[in-house]
């Protein structure tokens, strides 16, 4: 849950600082390492992210040798996802995309384990994020829309799809996804920055639409 | 009313003939396979004796669990007989692994086959059964189980490596190369299975060049 909490809010500094309390379960430790590594990569602590990847390699070996190849594959995807963001920060854009796409394809090709309530952070969404960061909003929108089919009604996917649509100039889709985001958070206790921006877009859109009328 | 003829009807005769032809074809194929394996096992390829020292190093970590022999085996079978406390394996799966560690290949197959009945989607079990057959030098069965492991989990690294090594034993280096390429795509983050198969192929090629 602590991992979900920071990831879902895109609190990358919080993710990087997540305490690493090891358990007897390597697959659980791997999720925490992934969260920390991704947080470190996205906040520019590349050395720290690489250390997390190294620690995850050992976890992967442990899982494989314990005949838990399902979980070993999940750890592999997590390592690829962190590596993608490290590569992006290092300017290796093609490699970044290859890592992230491989992680997303692999995860999509696997069944969700019964022990997991749902995916910690759908890698298809993270691929969309990466493409947005790389200035490819059309491709990003495509990935977010695929992600929404597989894992519907997710805050970060609506937010990503809305921004991608806005960047491509697709006002209709941008309006649709910003609207869905606002609707999703209508009962929230506090208003997040994403919601403020979504409302601002909708308001601007209404104003522009009104002026046209 | 059409009189009923005694004896089989034409359609039934045709069906019986088809069945018989299929049975003969199947028996011929199985016979050829068995002969092929027999030829292989009784006449080991010349390179095998030479490749063993080269591959011996791959099995250093397995020394406690599996005694190296004149048969290329991969490093990822290290500590096969050990179970992690947290893993909670099926009792037959666990027994199968212990049998592998004790080099009781037939016992391992029997136990693992039972485990596979309860967990038919488990690629690890199929990979181990394949390994046991390989150690019994029944390469046809071994390859079948490795392929089944890869059908269940196309990303299974150990099964890729094992299958590649089995193809090398059969002298089919092109197939081993294909598996190395596949492993390369799986191991964007470097993995020992890729390195092991790469070394095995390189050793094979050195011997083939002599």
CSV table of C-alpha atoms in Angstrom, one decimal:
chain,number,residue,atom,x,y,z
A,1,UNK,CA,0.0,0.0,0.0
A,2,UNK,CA,2.7,2.6,0.7
A,3,UNK,CA,4.1,1.9,-2.7
A,4,UNK,CA,0.8,2.4,-4.4
A,5,UNK,CA,0.2,5.6,-2.4
A,6,UNK,CA,3.3,7.3,-3.7
A,7,UNK,CA,3.1,5.9,-7.3
A,8,UNK,CA,-0.6,6.8,-7.8
A,9,UNK,CA,0.2,10.4,-6.8
A,10,UNK,CA,3.3,10.5,-8.9
A,11,UNK,CA,5.2,11.5,-5.8
A,12,UNK,CA,8.6,10.5,-7.1
A,13,UNK,CA,10.5,12.0,-4.3
A,14,UNK,CA,8.3,10.0,-1.9
A,15,UNK,CA,8.8,6.9,-3.9
A,16,UNK,CA,12.6,7.3,-3.9
A,17,UNK,CA,12.5,7.7,-0.1
A,18,UNK,CA,10.3,4.7,0.6
A,19,UNK,CA,11.9,2.7,3.4
A,20,UNK,CA,13.3,-0.6,2.3
A,21,UNK,CA,12.1,-3.0,5.0
A,22,UNK,CA,13.0,-6.4,3.7
A,23,UNK,CA,10.6,-9.3,4.1
A,24,UNK,CA,11.0,-13.0,3.7
A,25,UNK,CA,9.2,-12.7,0.3
A,26,UNK,CA,11.4,-11.6,-2.6
A,27,UNK,CA,8.5,-10.8,-4.8
A,28,UNK,CA,7.2,-8.2,-2.2
A,29,UNK,CA,10.7,-6.8,-1.7
A,30,UNK,CA,10.9,-6.4,-5.5
A,31,UNK,CA,7.8,-4.2,-5.5
A,32,UNK,CA,9.4,-1.9,-3.0
A,33,UNK,CA,12.7,-1.8,-4.8
A,34,UNK,CA,10.8,-1.0,-8.1
A,35,UNK,CA,9.0,1.9,-6.4
A,36,UNK,CA,12.2,3.2,-5.0
A,37,UNK,CA,14.1,2.8,-8.2
A,38,UNK,CA,11.5,4.4,-10.3
A,39,UNK,CA,11.3,7.3,-7.9
A,40,UNK,CA,15.1,7.7,-8.0
A,41,UNK,CA,15.2,7.5,-11.8
A,42,UNK,CA,12.5,10.1,-12.2
A,43,UNK,CA,14.1,12.5,-9.7
A,44,UNK,CA,17.5,12.2,-11.3
A,45,UNK,CA,19.2,9.9,-8.8
A,46,UNK,CA,20.5,7.6,-11.4
A,47,UNK,CA,23.2,6.0,-9.3
A,48,UNK,CA,20.6,5.1,-6.7
A,49,UNK,CA,18.3,3.7,-9.3
A,50,UNK,CA,21.0,1.5,-10.7
A,51,UNK,CA,21.7,0.2,-7.2
A,52,UNK,CA,18.0,-0.8,-6.9
A,53,UNK,CA,18.3,-2.6,-10.2
A,54,UNK,CA,21.3,-4.5,-8.9
A,55,UNK,CA,19.5,-5.5,-5.8
A,56,UNK,CA,16.5,-6.6,-7.9
A,57,UNK,CA,18.8,-8.8,-10.0
A,58,UNK,CA,19.6,-10.7,-6.9
A,59,UNK,CA,15.9,-11.0,-6.1
A,60,UNK,CA,15.2,-12.2,-9.5
A,61,UNK,CA,17.8,-15.0,-9.2
A,62,UNK,CA,16.4,-16.0,-5.8
A,63,UNK,CA,12.9,-16.2,-7.3
A,64,UNK,CA,14.1,-18.2,-10.3
A,65,UNK,CA,16.0,-20.7,-8.2
A,66,UNK,CA,12.9,-21.1,-5.9
A,67,UNK,CA,10.9,-22.0,-9.0
A,68,UNK,CA,8.9,-18.9,-9.0
A,69,UNK,CA,9.4,-18.0,-12.6
A,70,UNK,CA,6.1,-16.1,-12.6
A,71,UNK,CA,7.5,-13.6,-10.1
A,72,UNK,CA,10.9,-13.7,-11.6
A,73,UNK,CA,9.4,-12.4,-14.8
A,74,UNK,CA,7.6,-9.6,-12.9
A,75,UNK,CA,10.8,-8.5,-11.3
A,76,UNK,CA,12.4,-8.5,-14.7
A,77,UNK,CA,9.7,-6.2,-16.0
A,78,UNK,CA,10.2,-3.9,-13.0
A,79,UNK,CA,13.9,-3.8,-13.7
A,80,UNK,CA,13.3,-2.9,-17.3
A,81,UNK,CA,10.9,-0.1,-16.4
A,82,UNK,CA,13.4,1.5,-14.1
A,83,UNK,CA,16.1,1.0,-16.7
A,84,UNK,CA,13.9,2.7,-19.3
A,85,UNK,CA,13.7,5.9,-17.2
A,86,UNK,CA,17.4,5.7,-16.4
A,87,UNK,CA,18.2,5.4,-20.1
A,88,UNK,CA,15.9,8.3,-20.9
A,89,UNK,CA,17.7,10.5,-18.4
A,90,UNK,CA,21.1,9.4,-19.9
A,91,UNK,CA,19.9,10.4,-23.4
A,92,UNK,CA,19.6,6.8,-24.7
A,93,UNK,CA,16.1,7.4,-26.0
A,94,UNK,CA,15.8,4.3,-28.3
A,95,UNK,CA,17.0,2.0,-25.6
A,96,UNK,CA,14.6,3.7,-23.1
A,97,UNK,CA,11.7,3.0,-25.4
A,98,UNK,CA,12.8,-0.6,-26.0
A,99,UNK,CA,13.1,-1.3,-22.3
A,100,UNK,CA,9.7,0.2,-21.5
A,101,UNK,CA,7.9,-1.4,-24.4
A,102,UNK,CA,9.3,-4.8,-23.6
A,103,UNK,CA,8.2,-4.4,-19.9
A,104,UNK,CA,4.7,-3.4,-21.0
A,105,UNK,CA,4.4,-6.2,-23.6
A,106,UNK,CA,5.6,-8.8,-21.1
A,107,UNK,CA,3.2,-7.6,-18.4
A,108,UNK,CA,0.3,-7.6,-20.8
A,109,UNK,CA,1.2,-11.1,-21.8
A,110,UNK,CA,0.9,-12.3,-18.2
A,111,UNK,CA,-2.0,-13.1,-16.0
A,112,UNK,CA,-2.5,-11.0,-12.9
A,113,UNK,CA,-1.6,-13.1,-9.9
A,114,UNK,CA,-4.4,-13.8,-7.4
A,115,UNK,CA,-2.1,-12.5,-4.7
A,116,UNK,CA,-2.1,-9.0,-6.3
A,117,UNK,CA,-5.2,-6.9,-6.0
A,118,UNK,CA,-4.2,-5.4,-9.3
A,119,UNK,CA,-1.1,-4.4,-11.1
A,120,UNK,CA,1.0,-2.1,-9.0
A,121,UNK,CA,1.4,0.4,-11.8
A,122,UNK,CA,0.3,-0.8,-15.3
A,123,UNK,CA,3.4,-0.7,-17.4
A,124,UNK,CA,1.4,0.3,-20.5
A,125,UNK,CA,0.6,3.5,-18.6
A,126,UNK,CA,4.2,4.0,-17.8
A,127,UNK,CA,5.1,3.5,-21.5
A,128,UNK,CA,2.6,6.3,-22.2
A,129,UNK,CA,4.3,8.5,-19.7
A,130,UNK,CA,7.6,7.8,-21.3
A,131,UNK,CA,6.4,8.6,-24.7
A,132,UNK,CA,4.9,11.9,-23.5
A,133,UNK,CA,8.2,12.7,-21.9
A,134,UNK,CA,9.9,12.0,-25.2
A,135,UNK,CA,7.6,14.3,-27.1
A,136,UNK,CA,5.5,11.7,-28.8
A,137,UNK,CA,2.0,12.5,-27.7
A,138,UNK,CA,0.2,10.6,-30.4
A,139,UNK,CA,1.9,7.4,-29.6
A,140,UNK,CA,1.5,8.1,-25.9
A,141,UNK,CA,-2.3,8.6,-26.4
A,142,UNK,CA,-2.5,5.3,-28.1
A,143,UNK,CA,-0.7,3.5,-25.2
A,144,UNK,CA,-2.9,5.2,-22.6
A,145,UNK,CA,-6.0,4.2,-24.5
A,146,UNK,CA,-4.8,0.6,-24.6
A,147,UNK,CA,-4.1,0.8,-20.9
A,148,UNK,CA,-7.5,2.1,-20.2
A,149,UNK,CA,-9.1,-0.9,-22.0
A,150,UNK,CA,-7.1,-3.3,-19.8
A,151,UNK,CA,-7.2,-1.4,-16.5
A,152,UNK,CA,-10.2,1.0,-16.8
A,153,UNK,CA,-11.0,4.1,-14.9
A,154,UNK,CA,-7.5,4.7,-13.6
A,155,UNK,CA,-6.6,8.3,-12.5
A,156,UNK,CA,-3.1,8.3,-14.0
A,157,UNK,CA,-4.3,6.9,-17.3
A,158,UNK,CA,-7.1,9.5,-17.7
A,159,UNK,CA,-4.6,12.2,-16.8
A,160,UNK,CA,-2.0,10.9,-19.2
A,161,UNK,CA,-4.5,10.4,-22.0
A,162,UNK,CA,-5.9,13.9,-21.5
A,163,UNK,CA,-2.5,15.5,-21.7
A,164,UNK,CA,-1.5,13.4,-24.7
A,165,UNK,CA,-4.7,14.4,-26.5
A,166,UNK,CA,-4.2,18.0,-25.6
A,167,UNK,CA,-0.6,17.9,-27.0
A,168,UNK,CA,-1.8,16.4,-30.3
A,169,UNK,CA,-4.4,19.1,-30.6
A,170,UNK,CA,-7.3,16.6,-30.3
A,171,UNK,CA,-9.6,18.9,-28.2
A,172,UNK,CA,-12.5,16.5,-28.2
A,173,UNK,CA,-10.5,13.7,-26.7
A,174,UNK,CA,-8.7,16.0,-24.3
A,175,UNK,CA,-12.0,17.3,-23.1
A,176,UNK,CA,-13.4,13.8,-22.8
A,177,UNK,CA,-10.5,12.5,-20.7
A,178,UNK,CA,-10.2,15.7,-18.5
A,179,UNK,CA,-13.9,15.3,-17.9
A,180,UNK,CA,-13.5,11.7,-16.9
A,181,UNK,CA,-10.7,12.6,-14.5
A,182,UNK,CA,-12.8,15.3,-12.8
A,183,UNK,CA,-15.7,12.9,-12.6
A,184,UNK,CA,-13.5,10.2,-11.1
A,185,UNK,CA,-12.3,12.5,-8.4
A,186,UNK,CA,-15.6,14.2,-7.7
A,187,UNK,CA,-15.8,12.8,-4.1
A,188,UNK,CA,-12.2,13.5,-3.2
A,189,UNK,CA,-11.5,15.1,0.1
A,190,UNK,CA,-9.0,17.5,-1.4
A,191,UNK,CA,-8.4,18.8,-4.9
A,192,UNK,CA,-5.2,17.7,-6.6
A,193,UNK,CA,-3.2,19.8,-9.1
A,194,UNK,CA,-4.3,17.4,-11.9
A,195,UNK,CA,-7.9,18.1,-11.1
A,196,UNK,CA,-7.4,21.8,-11.0
A,197,UNK,CA,-5.7,21.7,-14.4
A,198,UNK,CA,-8.5,19.4,-15.8
A,199,UNK,CA,-11.2,21.9,-14.6
A,200,UNK,CA,-9.2,24.8,-16.0
A,201,UNK,CA,-9.1,23.0,-19.4
A,202,UNK,CA,-12.8,22.3,-19.3
A,203,UNK,CA,-13.6,25.9,-18.3
A,204,UNK,CA,-11.3,27.2,-21.1
A,205,UNK,CA,-12.9,24.8,-23.5
A,206,UNK,CA,-16.4,26.0,-22.5
A,207,UNK,CA,-15.3,29.6,-22.8
A,208,UNK,CA,-13.8,29.1,-26.3
A,209,UNK,CA,-16.9,27.0,-27.3
A,210,UNK,CA,-19.2,29.8,-25.9
A,211,UNK,CA,-17.3,32.5,-27.8
A,212,UNK,CA,-17.7,30.4,-31.0
A,213,UNK,CA,-21.4,30.2,-30.5
B,1,UNK,CA,-36.6,-51.3,-46.8
B,2,UNK,CA,-32.9,-51.6,-47.5
B,3,UNK,CA,-31.6,-55.1,-46.6
B,4,UNK,CA,-28.9,-55.0,-44.0
B,5,UNK,CA,-25.7,-56.6,-45.1
B,6,UNK,CA,-23.7,-58.6,-42.8
B,7,UNK,CA,-20.2,-57.5,-42.0
B,8,UNK,CA,-18.8,-53.9,-41.9
B,9,UNK,CA,-20.3,-51.2,-44.0
B,10,UNK,CA,-18.1,-49.5,-46.7
B,11,UNK,CA,-17.8,-46.4,-44.6
B,12,UNK,CA,-16.7,-48.4,-41.6
B,13,UNK,CA,-14.2,-50.4,-43.8
B,14,UNK,CA,-12.8,-47.1,-45.0
B,15,UNK,CA,-12.5,-45.8,-41.5
B,16,UNK,CA,-10.7,-48.9,-40.3
B,17,UNK,CA,-8.3,-48.7,-43.2
B,18,UNK,CA,-7.6,-45.0,-42.3
B,19,UNK,CA,-7.0,-45.9,-38.7
B,20,UNK,CA,-4.7,-48.7,-39.7
B,21,UNK,CA,-2.7,-46.5,-42.0
B,22,UNK,CA,-2.4,-43.9,-39.3
B,23,UNK,CA,-1.3,-46.5,-36.8
B,24,UNK,CA,1.4,-47.8,-39.2
B,25,UNK,CA,2.5,-44.2,-39.9
B,26,UNK,CA,2.7,-43.5,-36.2
B,27,UNK,CA,4.6,-46.7,-35.4
B,28,UNK,CA,7.0,-45.9,-38.2
B,29,UNK,CA,7.6,-42.4,-36.9
B,30,UNK,CA,8.0,-43.5,-33.3
B,31,UNK,CA,10.4,-46.3,-34.5
B,32,UNK,CA,12.5,-43.8,-36.4
B,33,UNK,CA,12.6,-41.5,-33.4
B,34,UNK,CA,13.6,-44.3,-31.1
B,35,UNK,CA,16.2,-45.5,-33.5
B,36,UNK,CA,17.6,-42.0,-33.8
B,37,UNK,CA,17.9,-41.6,-30.1
B,38,UNK,CA,19.4,-45.1,-29.8
B,39,UNK,CA,22.0,-44.2,-32.4
B,40,UNK,CA,22.7,-41.1,-30.6
B,41,UNK,CA,23.1,-42.6,-27.2
B,42,UNK,CA,25.1,-45.6,-28.3
B,43,UNK,CA,27.3,-43.5,-30.6
B,44,UNK,CA,27.9,-40.2,-28.8
B,45,UNK,CA,29.1,-37.4,-31.0
B,46,UNK,CA,32.8,-37.0,-31.0
B,47,UNK,CA,32.7,-33.5,-29.7
B,48,UNK,CA,30.9,-34.5,-26.5
B,49,UNK,CA,33.9,-35.8,-24.8
B,50,UNK,CA,35.8,-32.7,-25.7
B,51,UNK,CA,33.1,-30.2,-24.8
B,52,UNK,CA,32.7,-31.6,-21.3
B,53,UNK,CA,35.8,-29.9,-19.9
B,54,UNK,CA,34.8,-26.7,-21.6
B,55,UNK,CA,31.3,-26.8,-20.1
B,56,UNK,CA,32.4,-28.2,-16.8
B,57,UNK,CA,33.0,-24.7,-15.6
B,58,UNK,CA,29.4,-23.8,-16.2
B,59,UNK,CA,28.3,-26.2,-13.5
B,60,UNK,CA,30.6,-25.1,-10.7
B,61,UNK,CA,27.7,-23.8,-8.6
B,62,UNK,CA,25.8,-27.1,-9.0
B,63,UNK,CA,28.6,-29.3,-7.6
B,64,UNK,CA,26.8,-29.9,-4.3
B,65,UNK,CA,23.5,-30.8,-5.8
B,66,UNK,CA,24.4,-32.4,-9.1
B,67,UNK,CA,27.6,-34.3,-9.9
B,68,UNK,CA,29.0,-33.1,-13.2
B,69,UNK,CA,29.2,-35.9,-15.8
B,70,UNK,CA,30.1,-36.2,-19.4
B,71,UNK,CA,27.0,-34.4,-20.4
B,72,UNK,CA,26.6,-30.6,-20.9
B,73,UNK,CA,24.3,-29.3,-18.2
B,74,UNK,CA,23.6,-25.7,-17.5
B,75,UNK,CA,24.5,-23.5,-14.5
B,76,UNK,CA,21.0,-22.5,-13.7
B,77,UNK,CA,20.3,-25.9,-12.3
B,78,UNK,CA,22.3,-24.9,-9.3
B,79,UNK,CA,20.9,-25.8,-5.9
B,80,UNK,CA,18.0,-27.6,-7.6
B,81,UNK,CA,17.3,-29.8,-4.6
B,82,UNK,CA,16.9,-26.8,-2.2
B,83,UNK,CA,13.5,-25.4,-1.4
B,84,UNK,CA,13.0,-21.9,-0.2
B,85,UNK,CA,10.9,-21.8,3.0
B,86,UNK,CA,8.6,-19.1,1.6
B,87,UNK,CA,8.0,-20.8,-1.7
B,88,UNK,CA,5.5,-23.4,-0.5
B,89,UNK,CA,5.9,-25.8,-3.4
B,90,UNK,CA,3.5,-28.6,-4.1
B,91,UNK,CA,4.8,-31.7,-2.2
B,92,UNK,CA,5.3,-33.7,-5.4
B,93,UNK,CA,7.1,-30.7,-7.0
B,94,UNK,CA,9.3,-30.6,-4.0
B,95,UNK,CA,9.9,-34.4,-4.0
B,96,UNK,CA,10.7,-34.2,-7.7
B,97,UNK,CA,13.4,-31.5,-7.1
B,98,UNK,CA,14.9,-33.6,-4.3
B,99,UNK,CA,15.0,-36.6,-6.6
B,100,UNK,CA,16.8,-34.4,-9.2
B,101,UNK,CA,19.3,-33.5,-6.6
B,102,UNK,CA,19.8,-37.1,-5.8
B,103,UNK,CA,20.2,-37.9,-9.5
B,104,UNK,CA,17.2,-40.2,-9.3
B,105,UNK,CA,15.9,-39.1,-12.7
B,106,UNK,CA,13.1,-41.6,-13.0
B,107,UNK,CA,11.9,-40.8,-9.5
B,108,UNK,CA,12.0,-37.1,-10.4
B,109,UNK,CA,10.0,-37.6,-13.5
B,110,UNK,CA,7.3,-39.6,-11.6
B,111,UNK,CA,7.0,-37.0,-8.9
B,112,UNK,CA,7.1,-34.1,-11.2
B,113,UNK,CA,4.5,-35.6,-13.5
B,114,UNK,CA,2.2,-35.8,-10.5
B,115,UNK,CA,2.9,-32.2,-9.7
B,116,UNK,CA,2.1,-31.3,-13.3
B,117,UNK,CA,-1.3,-32.9,-13.1
B,118,UNK,CA,-2.2,-30.5,-10.3
B,119,UNK,CA,-0.4,-27.5,-11.8
B,120,UNK,CA,-0.6,-28.0,-15.6
B,121,UNK,CA,0.3,-24.4,-16.4
B,122,UNK,CA,3.6,-24.5,-14.5
B,123,UNK,CA,6.5,-24.1,-16.9
B,124,UNK,CA,9.1,-24.7,-14.2
B,125,UNK,CA,7.8,-28.2,-13.7
B,126,UNK,CA,7.9,-29.0,-17.4
B,127,UNK,CA,11.4,-27.6,-17.6
B,128,UNK,CA,12.5,-29.9,-14.8
B,129,UNK,CA,10.9,-33.0,-16.4
B,130,UNK,CA,12.7,-32.1,-19.6
B,131,UNK,CA,15.9,-31.9,-17.6
B,132,UNK,CA,15.4,-35.3,-16.0
B,133,UNK,CA,14.7,-36.9,-19.4
B,134,UNK,CA,17.8,-35.2,-20.7
B,135,UNK,CA,19.9,-36.7,-18.0
B,136,UNK,CA,18.4,-40.1,-18.9
B,137,UNK,CA,19.5,-39.3,-22.4
B,138,UNK,CA,16.0,-39.4,-23.8
B,139,UNK,CA,16.4,-36.3,-25.8
B,140,UNK,CA,13.1,-36.6,-27.7
B,141,UNK,CA,11.1,-36.5,-24.5
B,142,UNK,CA,13.4,-33.9,-23.0
B,143,UNK,CA,12.9,-31.6,-26.0
B,144,UNK,CA,9.1,-32.1,-25.9
B,145,UNK,CA,9.0,-31.0,-22.2
B,146,UNK,CA,11.2,-28.0,-22.9
B,147,UNK,CA,9.0,-27.0,-25.7
B,148,UNK,CA,5.9,-27.4,-23.5
B,149,UNK,CA,7.6,-25.2,-20.9
B,150,UNK,CA,8.1,-22.5,-23.5
B,151,UNK,CA,4.5,-22.8,-24.7
B,152,UNK,CA,3.4,-22.2,-21.1
B,153,UNK,CA,5.9,-19.4,-20.6
B,154,UNK,CA,7.5,-18.1,-23.8
B,155,UNK,CA,9.8,-16.0,-21.6
B,156,UNK,CA,11.2,-19.0,-19.6
B,157,UNK,CA,14.9,-18.4,-19.8
B,158,UNK,CA,16.1,-21.7,-18.4
B,159,UNK,CA,13.9,-23.7,-20.8
B,160,UNK,CA,15.4,-21.7,-23.7
B,161,UNK,CA,18.9,-22.5,-22.5
B,162,UNK,CA,18.2,-26.2,-21.9
B,163,UNK,CA,16.5,-26.6,-25.2
B,164,UNK,CA,19.4,-24.9,-27.0
B,165,UNK,CA,21.9,-27.2,-25.3
B,166,UNK,CA,19.8,-30.2,-26.2
B,167,UNK,CA,19.9,-29.1,-29.8
B,168,UNK,CA,23.7,-28.8,-29.6
B,169,UNK,CA,23.9,-32.3,-28.3
B,170,UNK,CA,21.9,-33.4,-31.4
B,171,UNK,CA,24.3,-31.4,-33.6
B,172,UNK,CA,21.5,-28.9,-34.5
B,173,UNK,CA,23.5,-25.7,-33.8
B,174,UNK,CA,21.3,-23.5,-36.0
B,175,UNK,CA,18.3,-24.2,-33.7
B,176,UNK,CA,20.5,-23.5,-30.7
B,177,UNK,CA,21.5,-20.2,-32.3
B,178,UNK,CA,17.8,-19.3,-32.8
B,179,UNK,CA,17.3,-19.9,-29.1
B,180,UNK,CA,20.2,-17.7,-28.3
B,181,UNK,CA,18.7,-14.9,-30.3
B,182,UNK,CA,15.4,-15.4,-28.5
B,183,UNK,CA,17.3,-15.4,-25.1
B,184,UNK,CA,19.0,-12.2,-26.2
B,185,UNK,CA,15.7,-10.5,-26.7
B,186,UNK,CA,14.5,-11.7,-23.3
B,187,UNK,CA,17.7,-10.7,-21.5
B,188,UNK,CA,17.8,-7.0,-22.3
B,189,UNK,CA,19.2,-6.9,-18.8
B,190,UNK,CA,22.0,-9.4,-18.9
B,191,UNK,CA,21.2,-12.9,-17.7
B,192,UNK,CA,23.3,-16.0,-17.0
B,193,UNK,CA,21.2,-18.2,-19.2
B,194,UNK,CA,22.2,-16.2,-22.3
B,195,UNK,CA,25.9,-16.3,-21.3
B,196,UNK,CA,25.8,-20.1,-20.6
B,197,UNK,CA,24.2,-20.9,-24.0
B,198,UNK,CA,26.5,-18.5,-25.8
B,199,UNK,CA,29.5,-20.3,-24.3
B,200,UNK,CA,28.1,-23.7,-25.1
B,201,UNK,CA,27.5,-22.7,-28.8
B,202,UNK,CA,31.0,-21.2,-29.0
B,203,UNK,CA,32.5,-24.4,-27.6
B,204,UNK,CA,30.5,-26.4,-30.1
B,205,UNK,CA,31.7,-24.3,-33.0
B,206,UNK,CA,35.3,-24.6,-32.0
B,207,UNK,CA,34.9,-28.4,-32.0
B,208,UNK,CA,33.0,-28.4,-35.2
B,209,UNK,CA,35.8,-26.4,-36.9
B,210,UNK,CA,38.4,-29.1,-36.1
